[in-house]
PDB file of C-alpha atoms and ligand atoms in Angstrom:
ATOM      1  CA  MET A   1     193.990 207.356 -43.465  1.00 47.00           C
ATOM      2  CA  ALA A   2     195.416 207.734 -39.995  1.00 51.00           C
ATOM      3  CA  VAL A   3     192.703 205.762 -38.185  1.00 48.00           C
ATOM      4  CA  GLN A   4     193.298 202.019 -38.330  1.00 49.00           C
ATOM      5  CA  VAL A   5     192.230 198.866 -36.560  1.00 40.00           C
ATOM      6  CA  GLY A   6     194.267 198.789 -33.386  1.00 43.00           C
ATOM      7  CA  ASP A   7     193.388 202.377 -32.468  1.00 53.00           C
ATOM      8  CA  PRO A   8     191.184 201.847 -29.361  1.00 51.00           C
ATOM      9  CA  GLN A   9     189.557 205.241 -29.781  1.00 59.00           C
ATOM     10  CA  HIS A  10     187.866 204.077 -32.955  1.00 63.00           C
ATOM     11  CA  GLU A  11     187.185 200.429 -32.158  1.00 62.00           C
ATOM     12  CA  THR A  12     184.037 198.556 -31.251  1.00 64.00           C
ATOM     13  CA  PRO A  13     184.251 196.112 -28.291  1.00 63.00           C
ATOM     14  CA  GLU A  14     184.700 193.350 -30.902  1.00 63.00           C
ATOM     15  CA  GLY A  15     187.827 195.085 -32.167  1.00 60.00           C
ATOM     16  CA  ARG A  16     186.345 196.367 -35.416  1.00 63.00           C
ATOM     17  CA  LEU A  17     186.419 199.970 -36.577  1.00 67.00           C
ATOM     18  CA  ASP A  18     183.284 201.789 -35.523  1.00 89.00           C
ATOM     19  CA  LEU A  19     180.881 202.348 -38.390  1.00 91.00           C
ATOM     20  CA  GLU A  20     181.471 206.071 -38.717  1.00 92.00           C
ATOM     21  CA  THR A  21     185.229 205.592 -38.970  1.00 93.00           C
ATOM     22  CA  LEU A  22     184.766 202.829 -41.523  1.00 94.00           C
ATOM     23  CA  GLU A  23     182.494 205.043 -43.626  1.00 96.00           C
ATOM     24  CA  LEU A  24     185.019 207.871 -43.402  1.00 96.00           C
ATOM     25  CA  GLN A  25     187.793 205.571 -44.608  1.00 96.00           C
ATOM     26  CA  LEU A  26     185.671 204.355 -47.498  1.00 97.00           C
ATOM     27  CA  LEU A  27     184.806 207.935 -48.433  1.00 98.00           C
ATOM     28  CA  LEU A  28     188.465 208.992 -48.488  1.00 97.00           C
ATOM     29  CA  GLU A  29     189.389 205.901 -50.480  1.00 97.00           C
ATOM     30  CA  GLY A  30     186.589 206.640 -52.967  1.00 97.00           C
ATOM     31  CA  VAL A  31     187.653 210.281 -53.285  1.00 97.00           C
ATOM     32  CA  TYR A  32     191.215 209.187 -53.958  1.00 96.00           C
ATOM     33  CA  ARG A  33     190.403 206.448 -56.452  1.00 97.00           C
ATOM     34  CA  GLN A  34     187.788 208.383 -58.375  1.00 97.00           C
ATOM     35  CA  TYR A  35     189.240 211.907 -58.274  1.00 95.00           C
ATOM     36  CA  GLY A  36     192.889 211.505 -57.278  1.00 93.00           C
ATOM     37  CA  TYR A  37     192.706 213.750 -54.188  1.00 93.00           C
ATOM     38  CA  ASP A  38     194.450 212.007 -51.332  1.00 94.00           C
ATOM     39  CA  PHE A  39     193.119 213.030 -47.915  1.00 95.00           C
ATOM     40  CA  ARG A  40     193.759 209.610 -46.379  1.00 95.00           C
ATOM     41  CA  GLU A  41     196.535 210.876 -44.104  1.00 93.00           C
ATOM     42  CA  TYR A  42     194.982 214.152 -43.034  1.00 94.00           C
ATOM     43  CA  ALA A  43     194.358 214.694 -39.316  1.00 93.00           C
ATOM     44  CA  VAL A  44     191.131 212.920 -38.464  1.00 92.00           C
ATOM     45  CA  ALA A  45     189.298 215.251 -36.073  1.00 91.00           C
ATOM     46  CA  SER A  46     189.095 218.159 -38.478  1.00 90.00           C
ATOM     47  CA  LEU A  47     188.329 215.870 -41.463  1.00 94.00           C
ATOM     48  CA  ARG A  48     185.447 214.267 -39.625  1.00 95.00           C
ATOM     49  CA  ARG A  49     183.895 217.651 -38.738  1.00 95.00           C
ATOM     50  CA  ARG A  50     184.126 218.917 -42.287  1.00 95.00           C
ATOM     51  CA  VAL A  51     182.808 215.771 -43.879  1.00 97.00           C
ATOM     52  CA  TRP A  52     179.748 215.874 -41.606  1.00 96.00           C
ATOM     53  CA  ARG A  53     179.157 219.489 -42.569  1.00 96.00           C
ATOM     54  CA  ARG A  54     179.048 218.407 -46.235  1.00 97.00           C
ATOM     55  CA  VAL A  55     176.784 215.412 -45.375  1.00 97.00           C
ATOM     56  CA  HIS A  56     174.228 217.842 -43.922  1.00 97.00           C
ATOM     57  CA  ALA A  57     174.636 220.432 -46.679  1.00 97.00           C
ATOM     58  CA  GLU A  58     173.966 217.799 -49.368  1.00 97.00           C
ATOM     59  CA  GLY A  59     170.859 216.609 -47.510  1.00 97.00           C
ATOM     60  CA  VAL A  60     172.036 213.013 -47.027  1.00 97.00           C
ATOM     61  CA  GLU A  61     171.970 211.025 -43.802  1.00 95.00           C
ATOM     62  CA  THR A  62     175.343 209.340 -43.612  1.00 96.00           C
ATOM     63  CA  ILE A  63     178.945 209.558 -44.795  1.00 97.00           C
ATOM     64  CA  ALA A  64     178.224 206.507 -46.963  1.00 97.00           C
ATOM     65  CA  GLY A  65     175.339 208.488 -48.494  1.00 97.00           C
ATOM     66  CA  LEU A  66     177.749 211.307 -49.319  1.00 98.00           C
ATOM     67  CA  LEU A  67     180.154 208.827 -50.913  1.00 98.00           C
ATOM     68  CA  GLU A  68     177.386 207.503 -53.147  1.00 97.00           C
ATOM     69  CA  ARG A  69     176.543 211.055 -54.258  1.00 97.00           C
ATOM     70  CA  LEU A  70     180.035 212.194 -54.990  1.00 97.00           C
ATOM     71  CA  LEU A  71     181.042 209.118 -56.939  1.00 97.00           C
ATOM     72  CA  HIS A  72     178.271 209.927 -59.410  1.00 97.00           C
ATOM     73  CA  ASP A  73     178.354 213.717 -59.323  1.00 97.00           C
ATOM     74  CA  PRO A  74     181.662 215.604 -59.677  1.00 96.00           C
ATOM     75  CA  SER A  75     180.040 218.844 -58.486  1.00 96.00           C
ATOM     76  CA  VAL A  76     179.585 217.247 -55.043  1.00 97.00           C
ATOM     77  CA  MET A  77     183.302 216.462 -55.079  1.00 96.00           C
ATOM     78  CA  GLU A  78     184.079 220.107 -55.911  1.00 93.00           C
ATOM     79  CA  ARG A  79     182.070 221.255 -52.920  1.00 95.00           C
ATOM     80  CA  LEU A  80     183.659 218.697 -50.627  1.00 96.00           C
ATOM     81  CA  LEU A  81     187.090 219.775 -51.847  1.00 93.00           C
ATOM     82  CA  LEU A  82     186.323 223.340 -50.809  1.00 91.00           C
ATOM     83  CA  ASP A  83     185.294 222.075 -47.357  1.00 92.00           C
ATOM     84  CA  LEU A  84     188.337 219.860 -46.925  1.00 91.00           C
ATOM     85  CA  SER A  85     190.952 222.201 -48.255  1.00 84.00           C
ATOM     86  CA  ILE A  86     190.298 224.927 -45.617  1.00 89.00           C
ATOM     87  CA  ASN A  87     191.224 228.115 -47.399  1.00 91.00           C
ATOM     88  CA  VAL A  88     191.261 230.633 -44.527  1.00 93.00           C
ATOM     89  CA  THR A  89     194.003 233.162 -45.051  1.00 96.00           C
ATOM     90  CA  SER A  90     194.747 236.872 -44.780  1.00 97.00           C
ATOM     91  CA  MET A  91     197.232 239.504 -45.902  1.00 98.00           C
ATOM     92  CA  PHE A  92     200.318 239.904 -43.732  1.00 98.00           C
ATOM     93  CA  ARG A  93     198.991 237.110 -41.531  1.00 96.00           C
ATOM     94  CA  ASP A  94     201.117 236.920 -38.350  1.00 96.00           C
ATOM     95  CA  PRO A  95     202.809 240.282 -38.958  1.00 97.00           C
ATOM     96  CA  THR A  96     205.774 239.465 -36.724  1.00 97.00           C
ATOM     97  CA  PHE A  97     206.751 236.781 -39.198  1.00 98.00           C
ATOM     98  CA  TYR A  98     207.080 239.409 -41.964  1.00 97.00           C
ATOM     99  CA  GLY A  99     209.175 241.586 -39.636  1.00 97.00           C
ATOM    100  CA  ALA A 100     211.522 238.667 -38.958  1.00 98.00           C
ATOM    101  CA  PHE A 101     211.674 237.795 -42.651  1.00 98.00           C
ATOM    102  CA  ARG A 102     212.725 241.375 -43.473  1.00 97.00           C
ATOM    103  CA  ALA A 103     215.377 241.323 -40.747  1.00 97.00           C
ATOM    104  CA  LYS A 104     216.851 237.850 -41.244  1.00 97.00           C
ATOM    105  CA  VAL A 105     216.013 236.531 -44.701  1.00 98.00           C
ATOM    106  CA  VAL A 106     216.046 239.632 -46.898  1.00 98.00           C
ATOM    107  CA  PRO A 107     219.784 240.250 -46.219  1.00 97.00           C
ATOM    108  CA  LEU A 108     220.503 236.682 -47.363  1.00 97.00           C
ATOM    109  CA  LEU A 109     218.450 237.154 -50.508  1.00 97.00           C
ATOM    110  CA  ARG A 110     220.364 240.317 -51.332  1.00 97.00           C
ATOM    111  CA  THR A 111     223.461 238.171 -51.796  1.00 96.00           C
ATOM    112  CA  TYR A 112     221.784 236.138 -54.578  1.00 96.00           C
ATOM    113  CA  PRO A 113     221.554 237.360 -58.174  1.00 96.00           C
ATOM    114  CA  PHE A 114     218.141 235.718 -58.472  1.00 97.00           C
ATOM    115  CA  THR A 115     215.702 234.205 -55.968  1.00 97.00           C
ATOM    116  CA  ARG A 116     213.275 231.340 -56.546  1.00 98.00           C
ATOM    117  CA  ILE A 117     210.452 231.151 -54.014  1.00 98.00           C
ATOM    118  CA  TRP A 118     207.786 228.479 -53.628  1.00 98.00           C
ATOM    119  CA  VAL A 119     204.609 229.338 -51.731  1.00 98.00           C
ATOM    120  CA  ALA A 120     202.983 225.937 -51.153  1.00 98.00           C
ATOM    121  CA  GLY A 121     199.299 225.982 -50.166  1.00 97.00           C
ATOM    122  CA  CYS A 122     198.827 229.614 -51.195  1.00 98.00           C
ATOM    123  CA  SER A 123     195.020 229.510 -51.045  1.00 97.00           C
ATOM    124  CA  THR A 124     193.385 232.639 -52.526  1.00 97.00           C
ATOM    125  CA  GLY A 125     196.735 234.410 -52.760  1.00 98.00           C
ATOM    126  CA  GLU A 126     196.757 236.940 -49.930  1.00 98.00           C
ATOM    127  CA  GLU A 127     200.082 235.588 -48.699  1.00 98.00           C
ATOM    128  CA  VAL A 128     201.600 235.814 -52.185  1.00 98.00           C
ATOM    129  CA  TYR A 129     200.546 239.439 -52.625  1.00 98.00           C
ATOM    130  CA  SER A 130     201.929 240.234 -49.160  1.00 98.00           C
ATOM    131  CA  LEU A 131     205.252 238.664 -50.046  1.00 98.00           C
ATOM    132  CA  ALA A 132     205.350 240.498 -53.389  1.00 98.00           C
ATOM    133  CA  ILE A 133     204.716 243.816 -51.600  1.00 98.00           C
ATOM    134  CA  MET A 134     207.484 243.141 -49.108  1.00 98.00           C
ATOM    135  CA  LEU A 135     209.978 242.128 -51.815  1.00 98.00           C
ATOM    136  CA  THR A 136     209.050 245.218 -53.854  1.00 98.00           C
ATOM    137  CA  GLU A 137     209.733 247.463 -50.884  1.00 98.00           C
ATOM    138  CA  GLU A 138     213.060 245.732 -50.292  1.00 97.00           C
ATOM    139  CA  GLY A 139     214.048 246.199 -53.951  1.00 97.00           C
ATOM    140  CA  LEU A 140     214.147 242.436 -54.540  1.00 98.00           C
ATOM    141  CA  TYR A 141     210.969 241.732 -56.451  1.00 98.00           C
ATOM    142  CA  GLY A 142     212.514 242.388 -59.883  1.00 97.00           C
ATOM    143  CA  ARG A 143     214.942 239.520 -59.375  1.00 97.00           C
ATOM    144  CA  SER A 144     212.543 237.077 -57.766  1.00 98.00           C
ATOM    145  CA  ARG A 145     210.254 234.444 -59.214  1.00 98.00           C
ATOM    146  CA  ILE A 146     207.423 233.158 -57.020  1.00 98.00           C
ATOM    147  CA  TYR A 147     205.800 229.791 -57.706  1.00 97.00           C
ATOM    148  CA  ALA A 148     202.487 229.774 -55.873  1.00 98.00           C
ATOM    149  CA  THR A 149     200.710 226.436 -55.701  1.00 97.00           C
ATOM    150  CA  ASP A 150     197.628 224.912 -54.159  1.00 97.00           C
ATOM    151  CA  ILE A 151     195.675 221.680 -54.483  1.00 94.00           C
ATOM    152  CA  ASN A 152     192.509 223.615 -55.260  1.00 93.00           C
ATOM    153  CA  GLU A 153     192.069 225.193 -58.710  1.00 94.00           C
ATOM    154  CA  ALA A 154     189.107 227.310 -57.555  1.00 92.00           C
ATOM    155  CA  VAL A 155     191.191 229.239 -55.013  1.00 95.00           C
ATOM    156  CA  LEU A 156     194.010 229.672 -57.528  1.00 97.00           C
ATOM    157  CA  ALA A 157     191.569 231.332 -59.940  1.00 97.00           C
ATOM    158  CA  ARG A 158     190.713 233.850 -57.238  1.00 96.00           C
ATOM    159  CA  ALA A 159     194.382 234.369 -56.463  1.00 98.00           C
ATOM    160  CA  ARG A 160     195.081 235.225 -60.102  1.00 98.00           C
ATOM    161  CA  GLU A 161     192.316 237.844 -60.063  1.00 96.00           C
ATOM    162  CA  GLY A 162     193.764 239.589 -57.006  1.00 97.00           C
ATOM    163  CA  VAL A 163     190.486 241.045 -55.798  1.00 97.00           C
ATOM    164  CA  PHE A 164     190.079 240.864 -52.025  1.00 97.00           C
ATOM    165  CA  PRO A 165     187.186 241.966 -49.806  1.00 96.00           C
ATOM    166  CA  LEU A 166     187.144 245.700 -49.188  1.00 96.00           C
ATOM    167  CA  ASP A 167     185.849 245.206 -45.677  1.00 95.00           C
ATOM    168  CA  ARG A 168     189.106 243.487 -44.707  1.00 96.00           C
ATOM    169  CA  MET A 169     191.344 246.351 -45.825  1.00 97.00           C
ATOM    170  CA  GLN A 170     191.434 247.993 -42.399  1.00 97.00           C
ATOM    171  CA  GLU A 171     192.620 244.754 -40.785  1.00 97.00           C
ATOM    172  CA  TYR A 172     195.172 244.265 -43.587  1.00 98.00           C
ATOM    173  CA  THR A 173     196.400 247.837 -43.241  1.00 98.00           C
ATOM    174  CA  ASP A 174     197.016 247.248 -39.518  1.00 98.00           C
ATOM    175  CA  ASN A 175     198.824 243.985 -40.299  1.00 98.00           C
ATOM    176  CA  TYR A 176     200.896 245.705 -42.984  1.00 98.00           C
ATOM    177  CA  ILE A 177     202.038 248.407 -40.571  1.00 98.00           C
ATOM    178  CA  ARG A 178     202.880 245.849 -37.887  1.00 97.00           C
ATOM    179  CA  ALA A 179     204.776 243.844 -40.510  1.00 97.00           C
ATOM    180  CA  GLY A 180     207.095 246.809 -41.093  1.00 96.00           C
ATOM    181  CA  GLY A 181     205.415 248.105 -44.286  1.00 97.00           C
ATOM    182  CA  LYS A 182     207.194 251.141 -45.682  1.00 94.00           C
ATOM    183  CA  ARG A 183     204.506 252.909 -47.696  1.00 96.00           C
ATOM    184  CA  SER A 184     200.834 253.571 -47.437  1.00 97.00           C
ATOM    185  CA  PHE A 185     198.995 250.259 -47.878  1.00 98.00           C
ATOM    186  CA  SER A 186     196.280 251.877 -49.997  1.00 97.00           C
ATOM    187  CA  GLU A 187     198.882 252.529 -52.720  1.00 97.00           C
ATOM    188  CA  TYR A 188     198.669 248.873 -53.637  1.00 98.00           C
ATOM    189  CA  TYR A 189     194.987 248.583 -54.500  1.00 97.00           C
ATOM    190  CA  THR A 190     192.046 250.360 -56.064  1.00 97.00           C
ATOM    191  CA  ALA A 191     188.383 249.821 -55.282  1.00 94.00           C
ATOM    192  CA  LYS A 192     187.004 247.889 -58.250  1.00 91.00           C
ATOM    193  CA  TYR A 193     184.720 244.936 -59.079  1.00 84.00           C
ATOM    194  CA  GLY A 194     183.113 245.298 -55.657  1.00 88.00           C
ATOM    195  CA  GLY A 195     186.403 244.681 -53.881  1.00 95.00           C
ATOM    196  CA  ALA A 196     190.001 245.808 -53.584  1.00 97.00           C
ATOM    197  CA  LEU A 197     191.824 245.078 -56.835  1.00 97.00           C
ATOM    198  CA  PHE A 198     195.546 244.705 -56.172  1.00 98.00           C
ATOM    199  CA  ASP A 199     198.141 246.159 -58.489  1.00 97.00           C
ATOM    200  CA  GLN A 200     198.755 243.644 -61.277  1.00 96.00           C
ATOM    201  CA  SER A 201     202.487 244.436 -61.244  1.00 97.00           C
ATOM    202  CA  LEU A 202     202.579 242.426 -58.001  1.00 98.00           C
ATOM    203  CA  THR A 203     201.918 239.211 -59.930  1.00 98.00           C
ATOM    204  CA  LYS A 204     204.154 239.887 -62.892  1.00 98.00           C
ATOM    205  CA  ASN A 205     206.786 237.513 -61.465  1.00 98.00           C
ATOM    206  CA  VAL A 206     204.323 235.018 -60.019  1.00 98.00           C
ATOM    207  CA  VAL A 207     203.277 231.699 -61.534  1.00 97.00           C
ATOM    208  CA  PHE A 208     200.120 230.228 -59.985  1.00 98.00           C
ATOM    209  CA  SER A 209     199.659 226.518 -60.578  1.00 96.00           C
ATOM    210  CA  GLN A 210     197.961 223.476 -59.178  1.00 96.00           C
ATOM    211  CA  HIS A 211     200.176 221.139 -57.177  1.00 96.00           C
ATOM    212  CA  ASN A 212     199.251 218.501 -54.646  1.00 96.00           C
ATOM    213  CA  LEU A 213     201.770 218.137 -51.827  1.00 96.00           C
ATOM    214  CA  VAL A 214     200.618 214.582 -51.146  1.00 93.00           C
ATOM    215  CA  THR A 215     200.738 213.088 -54.604  1.00 92.00           C
ATOM    216  CA  ASP A 216     202.893 215.335 -56.807  1.00 93.00           C
ATOM    217  CA  GLY A 217     206.670 215.388 -57.059  1.00 88.00           C
ATOM    218  CA  SER A 218     209.319 217.854 -55.950  1.00 83.00           C
ATOM    219  CA  PHE A 219     210.664 220.854 -57.794  1.00 82.00           C
ATOM    220  CA  SER A 220     214.255 221.809 -57.424  1.00 80.00           C
ATOM    221  CA  GLU A 221     216.587 224.496 -56.208  1.00 93.00           C
ATOM    222  CA  PHE A 222     214.289 226.890 -54.415  1.00 97.00           C
ATOM    223  CA  ASN A 223     215.955 229.509 -52.231  1.00 98.00           C
ATOM    224  CA  VAL A 224     212.843 229.931 -50.091  1.00 98.00           C
ATOM    225  CA  ILE A 225     209.859 227.682 -49.444  1.00 98.00           C
ATOM    226  CA  LEU A 226     206.880 229.052 -47.535  1.00 98.00           C
ATOM    227  CA  CYS A 227     204.322 226.520 -46.414  1.00 98.00           C
ATOM    228  CA  ARG A 228     202.315 228.111 -43.646  1.00 98.00           C
ATOM    229  CA  ASN A 229     199.181 226.719 -42.046  1.00 96.00           C
ATOM    230  CA  VAL A 230     198.943 223.709 -44.346  1.00 96.00           C
ATOM    231  CA  LEU A 231     200.815 220.868 -42.619  1.00 95.00           C
ATOM    232  CA  ILE A 232     198.750 221.424 -39.501  1.00 93.00           C
ATOM    233  CA  TYR A 233     195.934 219.551 -41.277  1.00 93.00           C
ATOM    234  CA  PHE A 234     198.109 216.511 -42.015  1.00 93.00           C
ATOM    235  CA  ASP A 235     198.905 213.631 -39.689  1.00 92.00           C
ATOM    236  CA  LYS A 236     202.513 213.157 -38.517  1.00 92.00           C
ATOM    237  CA  THR A 237     203.429 210.564 -41.156  1.00 92.00           C
ATOM    238  CA  LEU A 238     202.210 212.762 -43.956  1.00 93.00           C
ATOM    239  CA  GLN A 239     203.914 215.834 -42.472  1.00 94.00           C
ATOM    240  CA  SER A 240     207.191 213.947 -42.437  1.00 93.00           C
ATOM    241  CA  LYS A 241     206.723 212.846 -46.035  1.00 93.00           C
ATOM    242  CA  VAL A 242     206.047 216.426 -47.171  1.00 95.00           C
ATOM    243  CA  HIS A 243     209.138 217.587 -45.270  1.00 95.00           C
ATOM    244  CA  GLY A 244     211.094 215.144 -47.432  1.00 94.00           C
ATOM    245  CA  LEU A 245     209.643 216.887 -50.485  1.00 95.00           C
ATOM    246  CA  PHE A 246     210.636 220.314 -49.154  1.00 96.00           C
ATOM    247  CA  TYR A 247     214.129 219.154 -48.283  1.00 96.00           C
ATOM    248  CA  ASP A 248     214.618 217.836 -51.813  1.00 95.00           C
ATOM    249  CA  SER A 249     213.242 221.049 -53.324  1.00 96.00           C
ATOM    250  CA  LEU A 250     215.360 223.455 -51.296  1.00 97.00           C
ATOM    251  CA  ALA A 251     218.835 224.603 -52.331  1.00 97.00           C
ATOM    252  CA  MET A 252     221.610 224.306 -49.729  1.00 96.00           C
ATOM    253  CA  PHE A 253     221.288 227.225 -47.246  1.00 97.00           C
ATOM    254  CA  GLY A 254     217.761 227.805 -48.529  1.00 97.00           C
ATOM    255  CA  VAL A 255     215.043 228.948 -46.132  1.00 98.00           C
ATOM    256  CA  LEU A 256     211.946 227.023 -45.068  1.00 98.00           C
ATOM    257  CA  VAL A 257     209.050 228.865 -43.448  1.00 98.00           C
ATOM    258  CA  LEU A 258     206.234 227.152 -41.546  1.00 98.00           C
ATOM    259  CA  GLY A 259     203.109 228.486 -39.834  1.00 97.00           C
ATOM    260  CA  SER A 260     203.234 229.715 -36.243  1.00 95.00           C
ATOM    261  CA  LYS A 261     201.670 226.512 -34.864  1.00 94.00           C
ATOM    262  CA  GLU A 262     203.776 224.195 -36.979  1.00 94.00           C
ATOM    263  CA  THR A 263     207.068 222.561 -36.134  1.00 91.00           C
ATOM    264  CA  LEU A 264     209.978 220.607 -37.522  1.00 90.00           C
ATOM    265  CA  ARG A 265     210.377 218.626 -34.322  1.00 88.00           C
ATOM    266  CA  PHE A 266     210.399 214.862 -34.778  1.00 81.00           C
ATOM    267  CA  MET A 267     210.181 215.338 -38.550  1.00 84.00           C
ATOM    268  CA  SER A 268     212.402 213.716 -41.149  1.00 78.00           C
ATOM    269  CA  HIS A 269     215.373 216.050 -41.789  1.00 89.00           C
ATOM    270  CA  GLU A 270     214.824 217.970 -38.530  1.00 91.00           C
ATOM    271  CA  GLU A 271     218.579 217.918 -37.914  1.00 94.00           C
ATOM    272  CA  CYS A 272     219.273 219.425 -41.343  1.00 96.00           C
ATOM    273  CA  TYR A 273     217.832 222.823 -40.401  1.00 97.00           C
ATOM    274  CA  GLN A 274     218.645 225.697 -38.053  1.00 96.00           C
ATOM    275  CA  GLN A 275     215.908 227.976 -36.750  1.00 96.00           C
ATOM    276  CA  ILE A 276     217.181 231.444 -37.625  1.00 96.00           C
ATOM    277  CA  ALA A 277     214.621 233.789 -36.081  1.00 95.00           C
ATOM    278  CA  PRO A 278     212.930 232.144 -33.086  1.00 95.00           C
ATOM    279  CA  PRO A 279     210.115 232.118 -32.145  1.00 96.00           C
ATOM    280  CA  GLU A 280     209.219 232.605 -35.835  1.00 97.00           C
ATOM    281  CA  LYS A 281     209.200 229.341 -37.748  1.00 97.00           C
ATOM    282  CA  ILE A 282     211.950 230.311 -40.156  1.00 98.00           C
ATOM    283  CA  PHE A 283     214.555 227.598 -40.757  1.00 97.00           C
ATOM    284  CA  ARG A 284     217.712 227.434 -42.824  1.00 97.00           C
ATOM    285  CA  LYS A 285     218.851 224.243 -44.509  1.00 97.00           C
ATOM    286  CA  VAL A 286     222.384 223.674 -43.287  1.00 97.00           C
ATOM    287  CA  LYS A 287     223.079 220.094 -44.382  1.00 94.00           C
TER     288      LYS A 287
HETATM  289  C1  SAM B   1     194.681 227.447 -44.304  1.00 54.17           C
HETATM  290  S1  SAM B   1     195.196 227.656 -45.961  1.00 54.17           S
HETATM  291  C2  SAM B   1     196.734 228.456 -45.727  1.00 54.17           C
HETATM  292  C3  SAM B   1     196.915 229.611 -46.667  1.00 54.17           C
HETATM  293  C4  SAM B   1     198.191 230.422 -46.472  1.00 54.17           C
HETATM  294  N1  SAM B   1     199.369 229.608 -46.623  1.00 54.17           N
HETATM  295  C5  SAM B   1     198.196 231.098 -45.129  1.00 54.17           C
HETATM  296  O1  SAM B   1     198.963 230.720 -44.248  1.00 54.17           O
HETATM  297  O2  SAM B   1     197.405 232.022 -44.935  1.00 54.17           O
HETATM  298  C6  SAM B   1     195.639 225.985 -46.387  1.00 54.17           C
HETATM  299  C7  SAM B   1     195.774 225.775 -47.896  1.00 54.17           C
HETATM  300  O3  SAM B   1     196.421 224.535 -48.131  1.00 54.17           O
HETATM  301  C8  SAM B   1     195.869 223.944 -49.273  1.00 54.17           C
HETATM  302  N2  SAM B   1     196.118 222.511 -49.256  1.00 54.17           N
HETATM  303  C9  SAM B   1     195.542 221.556 -48.471  1.00 54.17           C
HETATM  304  N3  SAM B   1     196.002 220.337 -48.801  1.00 54.17           N
HETATM  305  C10 SAM B   1     196.914 220.537 -49.799  1.00 54.17           C
HETATM  306  C11 SAM B   1     197.723 219.660 -50.567  1.00 54.17           C
HETATM  307  N4  SAM B   1     197.694 218.344 -50.371  1.00 54.17           N
HETATM  308  N5  SAM B   1     198.530 220.193 -51.509  1.00 54.17           N
HETATM  309  C12 SAM B   1     198.565 221.530 -51.734  1.00 54.17           C
HETATM  310  N6  SAM B   1     197.797 222.412 -51.052  1.00 54.17           N
HETATM  311  C13 SAM B   1     196.988 221.915 -50.097  1.00 54.17           C
HETATM  312  C14 SAM B   1     194.387 224.282 -49.158  1.00 54.17           C
HETATM  313  O4  SAM B   1     193.723 224.193 -50.404  1.00 54.17           O
HETATM  314  C15 SAM B   1     194.421 225.698 -48.591  1.00 54.17           C
HETATM  315  O5  SAM B   1     194.322 226.649 -49.615  1.00 54.17           O
END
């Protein structure tokens, strides 16, 4: 975990970690050793808030009390995982990014016979469906394969179903138009199962699978890696480590996409990329 002895913000006058920080460290260590999920290098402020939310929801008094519960009851771990993995997402999120992708990346992809894309931290899949729609409209979907991964199996199950809340369709339609969508957005879904069921042809070239960016290895030879709004929850050391993973997984001249608040500055391999559509966080691996 990022907080260590020597960090004055979390020290007692005697130079020990304050009790809350110690309990948080023990919790993260317990989660890792018992369940294999490694949150020890996630950014502390947001972790602390979410852990306390789970402490209250489980009706215990302290973080140590939560640790005791979850070591003996995997269902508590499942609930904590949902809290810690922060699954907020939306279709055509940050529409200007999709516009820039169409303008700058699609022409590159047209020069390839086949495109391998990794969407890391895909959550419930809205981003994957958005990408599939865009590639379909650009005539590239048939020769693309999208690997969509997340740490959390529960969100992946929802992604595979492709049913999204009907009451968000107006917002998504607006995003789609701003993203340069070429058809009518409603062509892509039908009202079913109490939601909007997206056309299953959009996932025909998608493989959803569990992958942990912190503990699992690299893949190889992707032409595009999208990892948006995930690294923001990691501390700098962990971000740098994951950038190593992306660098190793990206083909030469491949494209790396980050979220709007994320950066490559001061990261390992920063000098190996060129930003190709500023201010959008779209980078090309050049060495
Ligand atoms: C805020 S969502 C971002 C979803 C989507 N990329 C977007 O921008 O809308 C962050 C996702 O990252 C996933 N995540 C967090 N830690 C991860 C890890 N170590 N490995 C893989 N996915 C992780 C979470 O489960 C969550 O679904």
